[in-house]
Amino acid sequence: DDARMRSRAVEVTAGRLHLEVSGRARDADSTRLLAAVDATVAPPLRSLAERYLGTERVALTQCQFLDSAPGAVAQSWHRDNARPGLTFVLPLERVDVAMGPTE
């Protein structure tokens, strides 16, 4: 259920919610969410990563969602992943300068 998943999000800075779903997730909500991402969003990104890296050994291992409210405090520079890998940022709406795009 979407409300239950949103309740698991952590406020990382004022107005900015972060939800991380691991590839090893065991609960039904996380499994459902990862399956939906893997079936819809991951294929074109996986294909791009395979061409870029020159290998077919590419897997979705982690999925993160970020929700920034209007006026949210900016995040400091940080590393997104604990292990080496590629990070794709895929906005689900048009992002302009006034919204504070990712650098």
JSON list of C-alpha atoms in Angstrom, two decimals:
[
{"chain": "A", "resi": 1, "resn": "ASP", "atom": "CA", "xyz": [0.00, 0.00, 0.00]},
{"chain": "A", "resi": 2, "resn": "ASP", "atom": "CA", "xyz": [1.38, 3.42, -1.00]},
{"chain": "A", "resi": 3, "resn": "ALA", "atom": "CA", "xyz": [0.61, 5.11, 2.33]},
{"chain": "A", "resi": 4, "resn": "ARG", "atom": "CA", "xyz": [2.48, 2.37, 4.20]},
{"chain": "A", "resi": 5, "resn": "MET", "atom": "CA", "xyz": [5.52, 2.75, 1.91]},
{"chain": "A", "resi": 6, "resn": "ARG", "atom": "CA", "xyz": [5.46, 6.55, 2.34]},
{"chain": "A", "resi": 7, "resn": "SER", "atom": "CA", "xyz": [5.36, 6.12, 6.13]},
{"chain": "A", "resi": 8, "resn": "ARG", "atom": "CA", "xyz": [8.68, 4.24, 5.89]},
{"chain": "A", "resi": 9, "resn": "ALA", "atom": "CA", "xyz": [10.40, 7.24, 4.27]},
{"chain": "A", "resi": 10, "resn": "VAL", "atom": "CA", "xyz": [12.96, 9.14, 6.32]},
{"chain": "A", "resi": 11, "resn": "GLU", "atom": "CA", "xyz": [13.16, 12.94, 6.38]},
{"chain": "A", "resi": 12, "resn": "VAL", "atom": "CA", "xyz": [16.84, 13.50, 5.46]},
{"chain": "A", "resi": 13, "resn": "THR", "atom": "CA", "xyz": [16.60, 17.30, 5.49]},
{"chain": "A", "resi": 14, "resn": "ALA", "atom": "CA", "xyz": [13.61, 19.53, 6.22]},
{"chain": "A", "resi": 15, "resn": "GLY", "atom": "CA", "xyz": [10.98, 18.89, 3.53]},
{"chain": "A", "resi": 16, "resn": "ARG", "atom": "CA", "xyz": [12.88, 16.05, 1.81]},
{"chain": "A", "resi": 17, "resn": "LEU", "atom": "CA", "xyz": [11.74, 12.45, 2.23]},
{"chain": "A", "resi": 18, "resn": "HIS", "atom": "CA", "xyz": [13.93, 9.51, 1.23]},
{"chain": "A", "resi": 19, "resn": "LEU", "atom": "CA", "xyz": [12.84, 5.90, 0.79]},
{"chain": "A", "resi": 20, "resn": "GLU", "atom": "CA", "xyz": [15.43, 3.23, 0.04]},
{"chain": "A", "resi": 21, "resn": "VAL", "atom": "CA", "xyz": [14.31, -0.21, -1.11]},
{"chain": "A", "resi": 22, "resn": "SER", "atom": "CA", "xyz": [17.02, -2.85, -1.17]},
{"chain": "A", "resi": 23, "resn": "GLY", "atom": "CA", "xyz": [17.20, -5.62, -3.74]},
{"chain": "A", "resi": 24, "resn": "ARG", "atom": "CA", "xyz": [17.13, -8.00, -0.77]},
{"chain": "A", "resi": 25, "resn": "ALA", "atom": "CA", "xyz": [13.80, -6.68, 0.50]},
{"chain": "A", "resi": 26, "resn": "ARG", "atom": "CA", "xyz": [11.57, -9.36, 1.98]},
{"chain": "A", "resi": 27, "resn": "ASP", "atom": "CA", "xyz": [8.32, -7.56, 2.79]},
{"chain": "A", "resi": 28, "resn": "ALA", "atom": "CA", "xyz": [5.45, -7.67, 0.31]},
{"chain": "A", "resi": 29, "resn": "ASP", "atom": "CA", "xyz": [5.33, -3.89, -0.32]},
{"chain": "A", "resi": 30, "resn": "SER", "atom": "CA", "xyz": [9.04, -3.68, -1.17]},
{"chain": "A", "resi": 31, "resn": "THR", "atom": "CA", "xyz": [8.91, -6.80, -3.32]},
{"chain": "A", "resi": 32, "resn": "ARG", "atom": "CA", "xyz": [5.92, -5.40, -5.25]},
{"chain": "A", "resi": 33, "resn": "LEU", "atom": "CA", "xyz": [7.58, -2.02, -5.73]},
{"chain": "A", "resi": 34, "resn": "LEU", "atom": "CA", "xyz": [10.89, -3.50, -6.91]},
{"chain": "A", "resi": 35, "resn": "ALA", "atom": "CA", "xyz": [9.06, -5.82, -9.32]},
{"chain": "A", "resi": 36, "resn": "ALA", "atom": "CA", "xyz": [7.19, -2.86, -10.84]},
{"chain": "A", "resi": 37, "resn": "VAL", "atom": "CA", "xyz": [10.40, -0.84, -11.24]},
{"chain": "A", "resi": 38, "resn": "ASP", "atom": "CA", "xyz": [12.26, -3.84, -12.65]},
{"chain": "A", "resi": 39, "resn": "ALA", "atom": "CA", "xyz": [9.51, -4.47, -15.21]},
{"chain": "A", "resi": 40, "resn": "THR", "atom": "CA", "xyz": [8.99, -0.88, -16.38]},
{"chain": "A", "resi": 41, "resn": "VAL", "atom": "CA", "xyz": [11.87, 1.48, -15.64]},
{"chain": "A", "resi": 42, "resn": "ALA", "atom": "CA", "xyz": [14.87, -0.84, -15.35]},
{"chain": "A", "resi": 43, "resn": "PRO", "atom": "CA", "xyz": [14.96, -2.41, -18.87]},
{"chain": "A", "resi": 44, "resn": "PRO", "atom": "CA", "xyz": [15.96, 0.74, -20.80]},
{"chain": "A", "resi": 45, "resn": "LEU", "atom": "CA", "xyz": [18.36, 1.81, -18.03]},
{"chain": "A", "resi": 46, "resn": "ARG", "atom": "CA", "xyz": [19.85, -1.70, -17.88]},
{"chain": "A", "resi": 47, "resn": "SER", "atom": "CA", "xyz": [20.38, -1.63, -21.66]},
{"chain": "A", "resi": 48, "resn": "LEU", "atom": "CA", "xyz": [22.13, 1.74, -21.43]},
{"chain": "A", "resi": 49, "resn": "ALA", "atom": "CA", "xyz": [24.34, 0.52, -18.56]},
{"chain": "A", "resi": 50, "resn": "GLU", "atom": "CA", "xyz": [25.24, -2.66, -20.45]},
{"chain": "A", "resi": 51, "resn": "ARG", "atom": "CA", "xyz": [26.37, -0.63, -23.48]},
{"chain": "A", "resi": 52, "resn": "TYR", "atom": "CA", "xyz": [28.26, 1.88, -21.29]},
{"chain": "A", "resi": 53, "resn": "LEU", "atom": "CA", "xyz": [30.01, -0.79, -19.21]},
{"chain": "A", "resi": 54, "resn": "GLY", "atom": "CA", "xyz": [30.49, -3.27, -22.06]},
{"chain": "A", "resi": 55, "resn": "THR", "atom": "CA", "xyz": [28.96, -6.17, -20.13]},
{"chain": "A", "resi": 56, "resn": "GLU", "atom": "CA", "xyz": [25.62, -7.91, -19.73]},
{"chain": "A", "resi": 57, "resn": "ARG", "atom": "CA", "xyz": [26.25, -8.46, -16.01]},
{"chain": "A", "resi": 58, "resn": "VAL", "atom": "CA", "xyz": [24.07, -5.55, -14.91]},
{"chain": "A", "resi": 59, "resn": "ALA", "atom": "CA", "xyz": [21.46, -5.87, -12.18]},
{"chain": "A", "resi": 60, "resn": "LEU", "atom": "CA", "xyz": [19.13, -3.61, -10.24]},
{"chain": "A", "resi": 61, "resn": "THR", "atom": "CA", "xyz": [20.42, -3.86, -6.68]},
{"chain": "A", "resi": 62, "resn": "GLN", "atom": "CA", "xyz": [18.92, -0.83, -5.04]},
{"chain": "A", "resi": 63, "resn": "CYS", "atom": "CA", "xyz": [16.07, 1.57, -5.65]},
{"chain": "A", "resi": 64, "resn": "GLN", "atom": "CA", "xyz": [15.70, 4.93, -3.95]},
{"chain": "A", "resi": 65, "resn": "PHE", "atom": "CA", "xyz": [12.88, 7.45, -4.05]},
{"chain": "A", "resi": 66, "resn": "LEU", "atom": "CA", "xyz": [13.19, 11.10, -3.09]},
{"chain": "A", "resi": 67, "resn": "ASP", "atom": "CA", "xyz": [10.30, 13.47, -2.53]},
{"chain": "A", "resi": 68, "resn": "SER", "atom": "CA", "xyz": [11.16, 17.15, -2.12]},
{"chain": "A", "resi": 69, "resn": "ALA", "atom": "CA", "xyz": [8.46, 19.50, -0.91]},
{"chain": "A", "resi": 70, "resn": "PRO", "atom": "CA", "xyz": [8.43, 23.13, -2.09]},
{"chain": "A", "resi": 71, "resn": "GLY", "atom": "CA", "xyz": [10.99, 25.05, -0.02]},
{"chain": "A", "resi": 72, "resn": "ALA", "atom": "CA", "xyz": [12.82, 21.89, 1.09]},
{"chain": "A", "resi": 73, "resn": "VAL", "atom": "CA", "xyz": [16.29, 22.43, 2.53]},
{"chain": "A", "resi": 74, "resn": "ALA", "atom": "CA", "xyz": [19.04, 21.59, 0.04]},
{"chain": "A", "resi": 75, "resn": "GLN", "atom": "CA", "xyz": [21.06, 18.44, 0.63]},
{"chain": "A", "resi": 76, "resn": "SER", "atom": "CA", "xyz": [24.80, 18.60, 1.09]},
{"chain": "A", "resi": 77, "resn": "TRP", "atom": "CA", "xyz": [27.05, 16.80, -1.38]},
{"chain": "A", "resi": 78, "resn": "HIS", "atom": "CA", "xyz": [26.99, 13.10, -0.62]},
{"chain": "A", "resi": 79, "resn": "ARG", "atom": "CA", "xyz": [27.58, 9.65, -2.06]},
{"chain": "A", "resi": 80, "resn": "ASP", "atom": "CA", "xyz": [24.41, 7.81, -3.10]},
{"chain": "A", "resi": 81, "resn": "ASN", "atom": "CA", "xyz": [25.69, 4.24, -3.00]},
{"chain": "A", "resi": 82, "resn": "ALA", "atom": "CA", "xyz": [27.65, 2.24, -0.46]},
{"chain": "A", "resi": 83, "resn": "ARG", "atom": "CA", "xyz": [29.14, 0.07, -3.24]},
{"chain": "A", "resi": 84, "resn": "PRO", "atom": "CA", "xyz": [30.51, 1.02, -6.68]},
{"chain": "A", "resi": 85, "resn": "GLY", "atom": "CA", "xyz": [27.85, 1.26, -9.35]},
{"chain": "A", "resi": 86, "resn": "LEU", "atom": "CA", "xyz": [25.93, 3.54, -11.65]},
{"chain": "A", "resi": 87, "resn": "THR", "atom": "CA", "xyz": [23.29, 5.90, -10.36]},
{"chain": "A", "resi": 88, "resn": "PHE", "atom": "CA", "xyz": [20.41, 7.04, -12.56]},
{"chain": "A", "resi": 89, "resn": "VAL", "atom": "CA", "xyz": [18.27, 9.98, -11.52]},
{"chain": "A", "resi": 90, "resn": "LEU", "atom": "CA", "xyz": [14.88, 9.75, -13.18]},
{"chain": "A", "resi": 91, "resn": "PRO", "atom": "CA", "xyz": [12.55, 12.65, -12.32]},
{"chain": "A", "resi": 92, "resn": "LEU", "atom": "CA", "xyz": [8.86, 11.78, -12.43]},
{"chain": "A", "resi": 93, "resn": "GLU", "atom": "CA", "xyz": [7.91, 15.35, -13.31]},
{"chain": "A", "resi": 94, "resn": "ARG", "atom": "CA", "xyz": [9.46, 18.31, -15.11]},
{"chain": "A", "resi": 95, "resn": "VAL", "atom": "CA", "xyz": [12.30, 19.76, -13.02]},
{"chain": "A", "resi": 96, "resn": "ASP", "atom": "CA", "xyz": [13.35, 23.37, -13.46]},
{"chain": "A", "resi": 97, "resn": "VAL", "atom": "CA", "xyz": [15.82, 25.67, -11.67]},
{"chain": "A", "resi": 98, "resn": "ALA", "atom": "CA", "xyz": [13.13, 26.99, -9.29]},
{"chain": "A", "resi": 99, "resn": "MET", "atom": "CA", "xyz": [12.57, 23.41, -8.06]},
{"chain": "A", "resi": 100, "resn": "GLY", "atom": "CA", "xyz": [16.24, 22.90, -7.25]},
{"chain": "A", "resi": 101, "resn": "PRO", "atom": "CA", "xyz": [17.41, 20.20, -9.68]},
{"chain": "A", "resi": 102, "resn": "THR", "atom": "CA", "xyz": [20.05, 17.59, -8.84]},
{"chain": "A", "resi": 103, "resn": "GLU", "atom": "CA", "xyz": [23.59, 18.75, -9.53]}
]
